[in-house]
Amino acid sequence: MNRIINWVIALSMMAVAASLSAVLYIKVGLPVGEAGWIGVAVLLLMILGQFVAGRMRERSGFHERLEDLSNVTSRLVRDVAELDARIGANEARLLNNIEDTVAEKIAPLSAEIGLLETLVRQIGERIAEAPVREAAARKPKAQKAQPEPVAEEPAKPARPAAPRRTGAFASLSDDAFAKLVADSVNESRMEIHLQPVVTLPQRKVGHYEALTRLKTEDGKLITPEDFLDVAEAGRLMPVIDNMMLYRAVQVVRRLQTREREFGLFCNISPQSLTDGDFFAQFVEFMEHNRALSSQIVFEFSQAAVEAAGPIELASLDRLSELGYRYSMDHVTRLDFDAKALFEQHFRFIKVPAALLLSEAARIDADIDPADLHDLLARYGIELIATDIERESEVVDLLDYDVTLAQGNLFSPPRPVRADVMQDAALPSSMAKVG
């Protein structure tokens, strides 16, 4: 385009010079030679003027571009300075956040380490005291059975009590089984098994129940049905509850990182609520983990709830102040006070499916089992049907508007996977006593 304009200007200047020469020759009467030279001179002057004007335009454009470049450079310097300032501020803020996060993570770990130290001391004290208490408990019986021991004849061995245990432990004596339980507690050999609580009719997992299993040295599992009486007699339940809660918290934390929302039911012995040393540490530990209060639910049997005295009720109040909720299980009668349970912060009640569906419960209870779900719902309590083994029970429970269920039909209790519990093992320096 510029080339065409230059050609047009050149032709125009030549036309002007030729026209001037023609006018001088025709009108003025100058000779042809003089008129031609004048035209050439004018043409040269126009060419020189055009050249000078072009150079001036180029110089003016160069200065403008140079000024624009200077402005761009200034803006770039300012932007770089602002970016550097923002990066510095972000680095400082990130360092502060990292320090706060590290401090927040270390605080509960420190509390857990302190709790584990107390746990080890309690294990030692329980193990040391158990033989003394057992000997003291047996001494009056021995004296009554043999009021006048005869020195001449050796005493006949006492007949062992009928075994109250099942499976591989049925043949063990009380003393041998008590030592087996104490050794498992002493060595912190415990597993947490989880059984899901599912929604009906979808059968999606909504909650889990944490079930304690002690493990012998050769790997056999001791269920609560077998070890509970022995552990209560030896005052070992606070220690067992302590270890179970520590592992349960680890399970909740690990599954939280997978963005799973669920409730975890943890069975607690009433003995733990009345043990002053244990309960103080227990409350401190749960206070450090109160962020989990919406997911951890403490579970007590109906017999324990009905037998609760002032100490147990005060302990429950302490925990409820931290935001924790309760569940009542092992229900054998439906004549409980739902309003009173709600005021004591019970939010779940587990009733065996056989009890809900039995005609005897319908006759003996003040309320029809079919109406139990609606009654509890009025007080903000959820009904969970348990011990479900058959599909026919599920069909009948749906007629009762039951929306939560638990039982081997859906899944038996299964051990927590190793990748979930890998951070929950007791430190090796604290795993044994003495």
Short mmCIF file of C-alpha atoms in Angstrom, two decimals:
data_model
loop_
_atom_site.label_atom_id
_atom_site.label_comp_id
_atom_site.label_asym_id
_atom_site.label_seq_id
_atom_site.Cartn_x
_atom_site.Cartn_y
_atom_site.Cartn_z
CA MET A 1 0.00 0.00 0.00
CA ASN A 2 2.85 2.42 0.87
CA ARG A 3 4.53 1.63 -2.46
CA ILE A 4 1.38 2.59 -4.40
CA ILE A 5 1.12 5.87 -2.48
CA ASN A 6 4.77 6.68 -3.27
CA TRP A 7 4.18 6.04 -6.97
CA VAL A 8 1.10 8.26 -6.96
CA ILE A 9 3.06 11.09 -5.25
CA ALA A 10 5.94 10.74 -7.75
CA LEU A 11 3.59 10.86 -10.73
CA SER A 12 1.79 13.84 -9.24
CA MET A 13 5.05 15.76 -8.80
CA MET A 14 6.06 14.98 -12.40
CA ALA A 15 2.66 16.13 -13.61
CA VAL A 16 3.00 19.38 -11.64
CA ALA A 17 6.51 20.01 -13.05
CA ALA A 18 5.36 19.28 -16.62
CA SER A 19 2.31 21.51 -16.21
CA LEU A 20 4.49 24.36 -14.89
CA SER A 21 6.89 24.05 -17.87
CA ALA A 22 3.94 24.05 -20.30
CA VAL A 23 2.42 27.15 -18.71
CA LEU A 24 5.77 29.00 -18.82
CA TYR A 25 6.23 28.08 -22.49
CA ILE A 26 2.70 28.74 -23.69
CA LYS A 27 1.47 31.57 -21.55
CA VAL A 28 4.67 33.39 -20.58
CA GLY A 29 6.46 32.71 -23.83
CA LEU A 30 9.72 31.40 -22.39
CA PRO A 31 11.87 29.27 -24.63
CA VAL A 32 11.32 25.55 -24.40
CA GLY A 33 14.74 24.92 -22.81
CA GLU A 34 14.27 27.46 -20.03
CA ALA A 35 10.72 26.36 -19.30
CA GLY A 36 11.94 22.72 -19.13
CA TRP A 37 14.80 23.51 -16.72
CA ILE A 38 12.47 25.45 -14.45
CA GLY A 39 10.07 22.47 -14.40
CA VAL A 40 12.97 20.11 -13.56
CA ALA A 41 14.13 22.44 -10.76
CA VAL A 42 10.63 22.54 -9.26
CA LEU A 43 10.43 18.75 -9.50
CA LEU A 44 13.74 18.41 -7.63
CA LEU A 45 12.52 20.81 -4.93
CA MET A 46 9.34 18.78 -4.47
CA ILE A 47 11.36 15.54 -4.26
CA LEU A 48 13.65 17.10 -1.65
CA GLY A 49 10.66 18.33 0.38
CA GLN A 50 9.03 14.92 0.27
CA PHE A 51 12.27 13.27 1.41
CA VAL A 52 12.67 15.69 4.34
CA ALA A 53 9.01 15.22 5.36
CA GLY A 54 9.43 11.41 5.31
CA ARG A 55 12.51 11.56 7.52
CA MET A 56 10.68 13.80 9.98
CA ARG A 57 7.77 11.36 10.13
CA GLU A 58 10.11 8.43 10.73
CA ARG A 59 11.91 10.28 13.55
CA SER A 60 8.61 11.24 15.17
CA GLY A 61 7.36 7.61 15.00
CA PHE A 62 10.61 6.32 16.49
CA HIS A 63 10.28 8.66 19.47
CA GLU A 64 6.67 7.59 19.97
CA ARG A 65 7.65 3.90 19.92
CA LEU A 66 10.53 4.58 22.27
CA GLU A 67 8.18 6.35 24.68
CA ASP A 68 5.68 3.47 24.48
CA LEU A 69 8.46 0.98 25.20
CA SER A 70 9.55 3.05 28.18
CA ASN A 71 5.99 3.09 29.53
CA VAL A 72 5.66 -0.68 29.07
CA THR A 73 8.97 -1.22 30.86
CA SER A 74 7.84 0.95 33.77
CA ARG A 75 4.57 -0.95 34.09
CA LEU A 76 6.43 -4.25 33.94
CA VAL A 77 8.77 -3.14 36.74
CA ARG A 78 5.76 -2.13 38.87
CA ASP A 79 3.99 -5.45 38.18
CA VAL A 80 7.09 -7.43 39.09
CA ALA A 81 7.44 -5.47 42.34
CA GLU A 82 3.77 -6.07 43.22
CA LEU A 83 4.09 -9.78 42.36
CA ASP A 84 7.18 -10.07 44.54
CA ALA A 85 5.32 -8.42 47.43
CA ARG A 86 2.35 -10.78 47.02
CA ILE A 87 4.64 -13.82 46.89
CA GLY A 88 6.34 -12.66 50.08
CA ALA A 89 2.98 -12.19 51.82
CA ASN A 90 1.76 -15.61 50.66
CA GLU A 91 4.96 -17.26 51.88
CA ALA A 92 4.56 -15.65 55.31
CA ARG A 93 0.89 -16.67 55.46
CA LEU A 94 1.73 -20.23 54.36
CA LEU A 95 4.44 -20.54 57.01
CA ASN A 96 2.01 -19.33 59.68
CA ASN A 97 -0.62 -21.82 58.51
CA ILE A 98 1.92 -24.66 58.56
CA GLU A 99 3.00 -23.74 62.08
CA ASP A 100 -0.63 -23.58 63.27
CA THR A 101 -1.47 -26.90 61.60
CA VAL A 102 1.57 -28.63 63.09
CA ALA A 103 0.72 -27.28 66.55
CA GLU A 104 -2.89 -28.41 66.15
CA LYS A 105 -1.83 -31.92 65.11
CA ILE A 106 0.79 -32.26 67.83
CA ALA A 107 -1.58 -31.29 70.67
CA PRO A 108 -3.86 -34.36 70.43
CA LEU A 109 -0.86 -36.62 69.81
CA SER A 110 0.74 -35.35 73.00
CA ALA A 111 -2.49 -36.03 74.86
CA GLU A 112 -2.62 -39.54 73.39
CA ILE A 113 0.97 -40.23 74.46
CA GLY A 114 0.10 -39.10 77.97
CA LEU A 115 -2.96 -41.32 77.88
CA LEU A 116 -0.87 -44.28 76.76
CA GLU A 117 1.57 -43.70 79.61
CA THR A 118 -1.33 -43.76 82.05
CA LEU A 119 -2.67 -46.87 80.33
CA VAL A 120 0.63 -48.71 80.82
CA ARG A 121 0.69 -47.75 84.50
CA GLN A 122 -2.91 -48.92 84.92
CA ILE A 123 -2.13 -52.23 83.23
CA GLY A 124 0.72 -52.82 85.65
CA GLU A 125 -1.42 -51.95 88.63
CA ARG A 126 -4.32 -54.15 87.47
CA ILE A 127 -2.08 -57.12 86.76
CA ALA A 128 -0.31 -56.77 90.09
CA GLU A 129 -3.57 -56.45 92.03
CA ALA A 130 -5.52 -59.21 90.25
CA PRO A 131 -3.88 -62.22 92.01
CA VAL A 132 -4.28 -60.55 95.41
CA ARG A 133 -7.98 -59.87 94.83
CA GLU A 134 -8.60 -63.37 93.51
CA ALA A 135 -6.83 -64.93 96.51
CA ALA A 136 -8.84 -62.75 98.88
CA ALA A 137 -12.06 -63.70 97.10
CA ARG A 138 -11.30 -67.42 97.31
CA LYS A 139 -10.06 -67.42 100.90
CA PRO A 140 -13.49 -67.27 102.67
CA LYS A 141 -14.83 -70.04 100.42
CA ALA A 142 -11.87 -72.27 101.19
CA GLN A 143 -12.23 -71.67 104.91
CA LYS A 144 -15.94 -72.49 104.80
CA ALA A 145 -15.40 -75.65 102.78
CA GLN A 146 -12.66 -76.90 105.14
CA PRO A 147 -13.24 -75.43 108.61
CA GLU A 148 -11.04 -78.08 110.27
CA PRO A 149 -8.19 -79.06 107.95
CA VAL A 150 -6.61 -82.43 108.79
CA ALA A 151 -2.84 -82.42 108.79
CA GLU A 152 -2.49 -86.16 108.33
CA GLU A 153 -4.28 -86.32 104.95
CA PRO A 154 -3.55 -84.15 101.94
CA ALA A 155 -6.39 -81.90 100.90
CA LYS A 156 -8.40 -83.07 97.94
CA PRO A 157 -8.28 -80.82 94.92
CA ALA A 158 -11.38 -78.69 94.52
CA ARG A 159 -13.70 -79.55 91.67
CA PRO A 160 -13.31 -76.96 88.91
CA ALA A 161 -16.31 -74.80 88.21
CA ALA A 162 -18.38 -75.63 85.22
CA PRO A 163 -16.94 -73.79 82.22
CA ARG A 164 -18.83 -70.65 81.27
CA ARG A 165 -16.86 -70.11 78.10
CA THR A 166 -17.18 -71.34 74.56
CA GLY A 167 -14.98 -72.79 71.88
CA ALA A 168 -11.28 -73.27 72.52
CA PHE A 169 -11.49 -71.77 76.03
CA ALA A 170 -14.28 -73.97 77.42
CA SER A 171 -11.87 -76.46 78.97
CA LEU A 172 -9.70 -73.87 80.75
CA SER A 173 -9.99 -73.31 84.48
CA ASP A 174 -11.03 -69.92 85.80
CA ASP A 175 -7.48 -69.12 86.91
CA ALA A 176 -5.94 -70.15 83.60
CA PHE A 177 -8.48 -68.16 81.60
CA ALA A 178 -8.09 -65.11 83.87
CA LYS A 179 -4.32 -65.24 83.28
CA LEU A 180 -4.91 -65.57 79.53
CA VAL A 181 -7.09 -62.45 79.52
CA ALA A 182 -4.66 -60.52 81.74
CA ASP A 183 -1.73 -61.44 79.48
CA SER A 184 -3.61 -60.28 76.39
CA VAL A 185 -4.38 -56.94 78.05
CA ASN A 186 -0.83 -56.65 79.39
CA GLU A 187 0.62 -57.21 75.91
CA SER A 188 -1.96 -54.86 74.28
CA ARG A 189 -3.09 -57.68 72.01
CA MET A 190 -6.40 -56.32 70.82
CA GLU A 191 -8.27 -56.10 67.54
CA ILE A 192 -11.12 -53.82 66.54
CA HIS A 193 -13.80 -55.47 64.42
CA LEU A 194 -16.39 -53.35 62.64
CA GLN A 195 -19.96 -54.36 61.87
CA PRO A 196 -21.98 -52.02 59.65
CA VAL A 197 -25.33 -50.50 60.50
CA VAL A 198 -27.21 -50.20 57.21
CA THR A 199 -30.16 -48.17 56.03
CA LEU A 200 -33.37 -49.88 54.97
CA PRO A 201 -34.43 -50.65 52.36
CA GLN A 202 -31.33 -49.39 50.47
CA ARG A 203 -28.87 -51.34 52.68
CA LYS A 204 -26.26 -48.60 52.44
CA VAL A 205 -23.74 -48.35 55.27
CA GLY A 206 -24.66 -45.48 57.58
CA HIS A 207 -22.74 -46.32 60.76
CA TYR A 208 -20.37 -48.90 62.23
CA GLU A 209 -20.12 -50.60 65.60
CA ALA A 210 -16.62 -51.15 67.01
CA LEU A 211 -16.36 -54.56 68.68
CA THR A 212 -13.41 -55.50 70.88
CA ARG A 213 -11.53 -58.77 70.43
CA LEU A 214 -8.64 -59.78 72.68
CA LYS A 215 -6.02 -61.97 71.03
CA THR A 216 -4.03 -64.77 72.65
CA GLU A 217 -0.35 -65.29 71.98
CA ASP A 218 -1.14 -68.02 69.43
CA GLY A 219 -3.64 -65.81 67.59
CA LYS A 220 -6.97 -67.04 68.98
CA LEU A 221 -9.61 -64.35 69.45
CA ILE A 222 -11.44 -63.89 72.78
CA THR A 223 -14.86 -62.30 72.38
CA PRO A 224 -16.57 -60.09 75.00
CA GLU A 225 -19.00 -62.93 75.74
CA ASP A 226 -16.02 -64.87 77.14
CA PHE A 227 -13.74 -62.23 78.67
CA LEU A 228 -16.24 -59.67 80.00
CA ASP A 229 -16.93 -61.29 83.40
CA VAL A 230 -13.25 -62.06 83.98
CA ALA A 231 -12.16 -58.54 82.98
CA GLU A 232 -14.75 -56.94 85.26
CA ALA A 233 -13.68 -59.14 88.18
CA GLY A 234 -10.05 -58.17 87.60
CA ARG A 235 -10.89 -54.46 87.17
CA LEU A 236 -9.45 -54.62 83.66
CA MET A 237 -12.40 -53.08 81.81
CA PRO A 238 -11.16 -49.46 82.11
CA VAL A 239 -7.87 -50.54 80.55
CA ILE A 240 -9.63 -52.45 77.75
CA ASP A 241 -11.98 -49.52 77.10
CA ASN A 242 -8.97 -47.22 77.05
CA MET A 243 -7.19 -49.23 74.36
CA MET A 244 -10.39 -49.67 72.36
CA LEU A 245 -11.15 -45.94 72.35
CA TYR A 246 -7.62 -45.07 71.26
CA ARG A 247 -7.93 -47.41 68.28
CA ALA A 248 -11.48 -46.27 67.53
CA VAL A 249 -10.32 -42.65 67.29
CA GLN A 250 -7.63 -43.73 64.83
CA VAL A 251 -10.25 -45.53 62.73
CA VAL A 252 -12.48 -42.44 62.61
CA ARG A 253 -9.56 -40.19 61.71
CA ARG A 254 -8.34 -42.47 58.95
CA LEU A 255 -11.76 -42.87 57.39
CA GLN A 256 -12.33 -39.11 57.69
CA THR A 257 -9.39 -38.55 55.32
CA ARG A 258 -11.35 -40.55 52.75
CA GLU A 259 -14.24 -38.08 53.02
CA ARG A 260 -16.56 -40.63 54.58
CA GLU A 261 -19.20 -39.48 57.03
CA PHE A 262 -20.43 -42.11 59.46
CA GLY A 263 -21.06 -42.81 63.13
CA LEU A 264 -18.95 -45.24 65.16
CA PHE A 265 -20.62 -46.96 68.12
CA CYS A 266 -18.16 -47.74 70.94
CA ASN A 267 -19.21 -49.96 73.86
CA ILE A 268 -18.15 -48.62 77.27
CA SER A 269 -18.27 -50.53 80.56
CA PRO A 270 -20.04 -48.83 83.50
CA GLN A 271 -16.94 -49.77 85.48
CA SER A 272 -15.00 -47.25 83.40
CA LEU A 273 -17.39 -44.44 84.35
CA THR A 274 -16.82 -45.02 88.07
CA ASP A 275 -13.04 -45.43 87.87
CA GLY A 276 -11.76 -41.99 88.89
CA ASP A 277 -8.23 -42.39 87.50
CA PHE A 278 -9.41 -43.75 84.18
CA PHE A 279 -12.32 -41.37 83.70
CA ALA A 280 -10.22 -38.24 84.22
CA GLN A 281 -7.81 -39.37 81.50
CA PHE A 282 -10.72 -40.53 79.37
CA VAL A 283 -12.44 -37.12 79.49
CA GLU A 284 -9.17 -35.34 78.71
CA PHE A 285 -8.55 -37.62 75.73
CA MET A 286 -12.07 -37.18 74.36
CA GLU A 287 -11.87 -33.40 74.87
CA HIS A 288 -8.75 -33.30 72.69
CA ASN A 289 -10.76 -35.21 70.07
CA ARG A 290 -14.06 -33.37 70.46
CA ALA A 291 -13.96 -32.58 66.74
CA LEU A 292 -15.05 -36.22 66.35
CA SER A 293 -17.98 -35.88 68.77
CA SER A 294 -20.52 -35.97 65.94
CA GLN A 295 -19.20 -39.36 64.79
CA ILE A 296 -18.34 -41.25 68.00
CA VAL A 297 -21.34 -42.66 69.90
CA PHE A 298 -20.82 -44.33 73.30
CA GLU A 299 -22.95 -47.41 73.83
CA PHE A 300 -24.28 -48.90 77.09
CA SER A 301 -26.51 -51.88 77.77
CA GLN A 302 -30.08 -51.40 79.01
CA ALA A 303 -29.13 -53.07 82.30
CA ALA A 304 -26.23 -50.64 82.78
CA VAL A 305 -28.39 -47.61 81.97
CA GLU A 306 -31.11 -48.65 84.40
CA ALA A 307 -28.55 -49.39 87.14
CA ALA A 308 -26.70 -46.09 86.66
CA GLY A 309 -26.18 -44.16 89.88
CA PRO A 310 -25.18 -40.55 90.56
CA ILE A 311 -21.52 -41.16 89.63
CA GLU A 312 -22.36 -42.75 86.29
CA LEU A 313 -24.92 -40.06 85.44
CA ALA A 314 -22.46 -37.30 86.33
CA SER A 315 -19.88 -38.95 84.07
CA LEU A 316 -22.39 -39.07 81.22
CA ASP A 317 -23.13 -35.37 81.74
CA ARG A 318 -19.41 -34.57 81.47
CA LEU A 319 -19.16 -36.33 78.13
CA SER A 320 -22.37 -34.84 76.76
CA GLU A 321 -21.02 -31.36 77.53
CA LEU A 322 -18.27 -32.14 75.00
CA GLY A 323 -20.92 -32.97 72.38
CA TYR A 324 -20.85 -36.77 72.55
CA ARG A 325 -24.03 -38.84 72.22
CA TYR A 326 -25.10 -42.22 73.57
CA SER A 327 -26.77 -45.41 72.43
CA MET A 328 -28.56 -48.09 74.46
CA ASP A 329 -28.21 -51.71 73.33
CA HIS A 330 -28.93 -55.23 74.64
CA VAL A 331 -32.53 -54.17 75.14
CA THR A 332 -34.64 -56.92 76.73
CA ARG A 333 -37.78 -54.89 77.55
CA LEU A 334 -39.62 -52.15 75.72
CA ASP A 335 -40.94 -50.37 78.82
CA PHE A 336 -38.15 -47.77 78.88
CA ASP A 337 -38.74 -44.03 79.25
CA ALA A 338 -37.87 -42.48 75.87
CA LYS A 339 -38.17 -38.91 77.17
CA ALA A 340 -35.78 -39.57 80.06
CA LEU A 341 -33.30 -41.23 77.71
CA PHE A 342 -33.41 -38.25 75.38
CA GLU A 343 -32.73 -35.89 78.29
CA GLN A 344 -29.70 -38.03 79.13
CA HIS A 345 -28.46 -37.48 75.53
CA PHE A 346 -29.29 -40.95 74.20
CA ARG A 347 -29.87 -40.63 70.47
CA PHE A 348 -29.95 -44.30 69.40
CA ILE A 349 -31.66 -47.39 70.81
CA LYS A 350 -30.78 -50.86 69.52
CA VAL A 351 -33.48 -53.49 69.86
CA PRO A 352 -33.07 -57.13 68.73
CA ALA A 353 -35.26 -57.95 65.75
CA ALA A 354 -36.59 -61.02 67.57
CA LEU A 355 -37.89 -58.81 70.39
CA LEU A 356 -39.51 -56.33 68.02
CA LEU A 357 -41.29 -59.09 66.12
CA SER A 358 -42.26 -61.32 69.05
CA GLU A 359 -45.84 -61.64 70.20
CA ALA A 360 -44.67 -61.66 73.83
CA ALA A 361 -43.23 -58.16 73.46
CA ARG A 362 -46.51 -57.00 71.94
CA ILE A 363 -48.42 -58.33 74.95
CA ASP A 364 -46.04 -57.32 77.77
CA ALA A 365 -44.98 -53.85 76.60
CA ASP A 366 -46.98 -50.67 77.12
CA ILE A 367 -46.45 -49.85 73.45
CA ASP A 368 -46.96 -51.90 70.33
CA PRO A 369 -43.49 -52.63 68.84
CA ALA A 370 -44.85 -51.49 65.48
CA ASP A 371 -45.27 -47.99 66.96
CA LEU A 372 -41.85 -47.87 68.64
CA HIS A 373 -40.11 -46.18 65.71
CA ASP A 374 -42.59 -43.29 65.67
CA LEU A 375 -42.47 -42.90 69.46
CA LEU A 376 -38.69 -42.65 69.52
CA ALA A 377 -38.67 -40.32 66.51
CA ARG A 378 -40.82 -37.83 68.45
CA TYR A 379 -37.97 -37.54 70.96
CA GLY A 380 -35.20 -37.40 68.37
CA ILE A 381 -34.05 -40.98 68.97
CA GLU A 382 -33.30 -43.40 66.12
CA LEU A 383 -34.33 -47.05 66.35
CA ILE A 384 -31.83 -49.67 65.15
CA ALA A 385 -32.97 -53.29 64.75
CA THR A 386 -30.11 -55.70 65.57
CA ASP A 387 -29.23 -59.40 65.33
CA ILE A 388 -30.88 -59.78 61.94
CA GLU A 389 -30.16 -63.16 60.40
CA ARG A 390 -32.97 -63.77 57.86
CA GLU A 391 -34.49 -61.91 54.93
CA SER A 392 -37.97 -62.54 56.30
CA GLU A 393 -37.09 -60.41 59.33
CA VAL A 394 -36.17 -57.51 57.05
CA VAL A 395 -39.55 -57.71 55.31
CA ASP A 396 -41.39 -57.65 58.65
CA LEU A 397 -39.26 -54.79 60.00
CA LEU A 398 -40.06 -52.65 56.97
CA ASP A 399 -43.71 -52.89 58.01
CA TYR A 400 -42.60 -51.36 61.34
CA ASP A 401 -40.97 -48.39 59.52
CA VAL A 402 -37.51 -49.46 60.75
CA THR A 403 -34.89 -47.56 58.74
CA LEU A 404 -31.63 -48.74 60.39
CA ALA A 405 -30.58 -52.35 60.87
CA GLN A 406 -27.59 -54.43 61.94
CA GLY A 407 -26.83 -58.13 61.76
CA ASN A 408 -24.90 -60.93 60.14
CA LEU A 409 -27.37 -60.94 57.26
CA PHE A 410 -25.79 -57.70 56.03
CA SER A 411 -22.24 -58.38 57.23
CA PRO A 412 -20.62 -60.13 60.18
CA PRO A 413 -18.07 -58.18 62.24
CA ARG A 414 -14.83 -57.93 60.28
CA PRO A 415 -11.37 -56.86 61.47
CA VAL A 416 -10.24 -53.38 60.49
CA ARG A 417 -7.88 -53.49 57.54
CA ALA A 418 -4.18 -53.11 58.27
CA ASP A 419 -3.88 -49.91 56.22
CA VAL A 420 -6.53 -48.26 58.42
CA MET A 421 -4.98 -49.38 61.71
CA GLN A 422 -1.31 -48.97 60.79
CA ASP A 423 -1.01 -45.82 62.94
CA ALA A 424 -3.04 -47.21 65.86
CA ALA A 425 -0.52 -49.64 67.36
CA LEU A 426 0.85 -48.80 70.77
CA PRO A 427 4.47 -47.61 70.71
CA SER A 428 6.86 -50.49 71.36
CA SER A 429 8.30 -48.75 74.41
CA MET A 430 4.84 -48.69 75.98
CA ALA A 431 3.45 -52.01 74.84
CA LYS A 432 4.63 -53.97 77.88
CA VAL A 433 4.68 -53.46 81.58
CA GLY A 434 7.94 -53.61 83.46
#
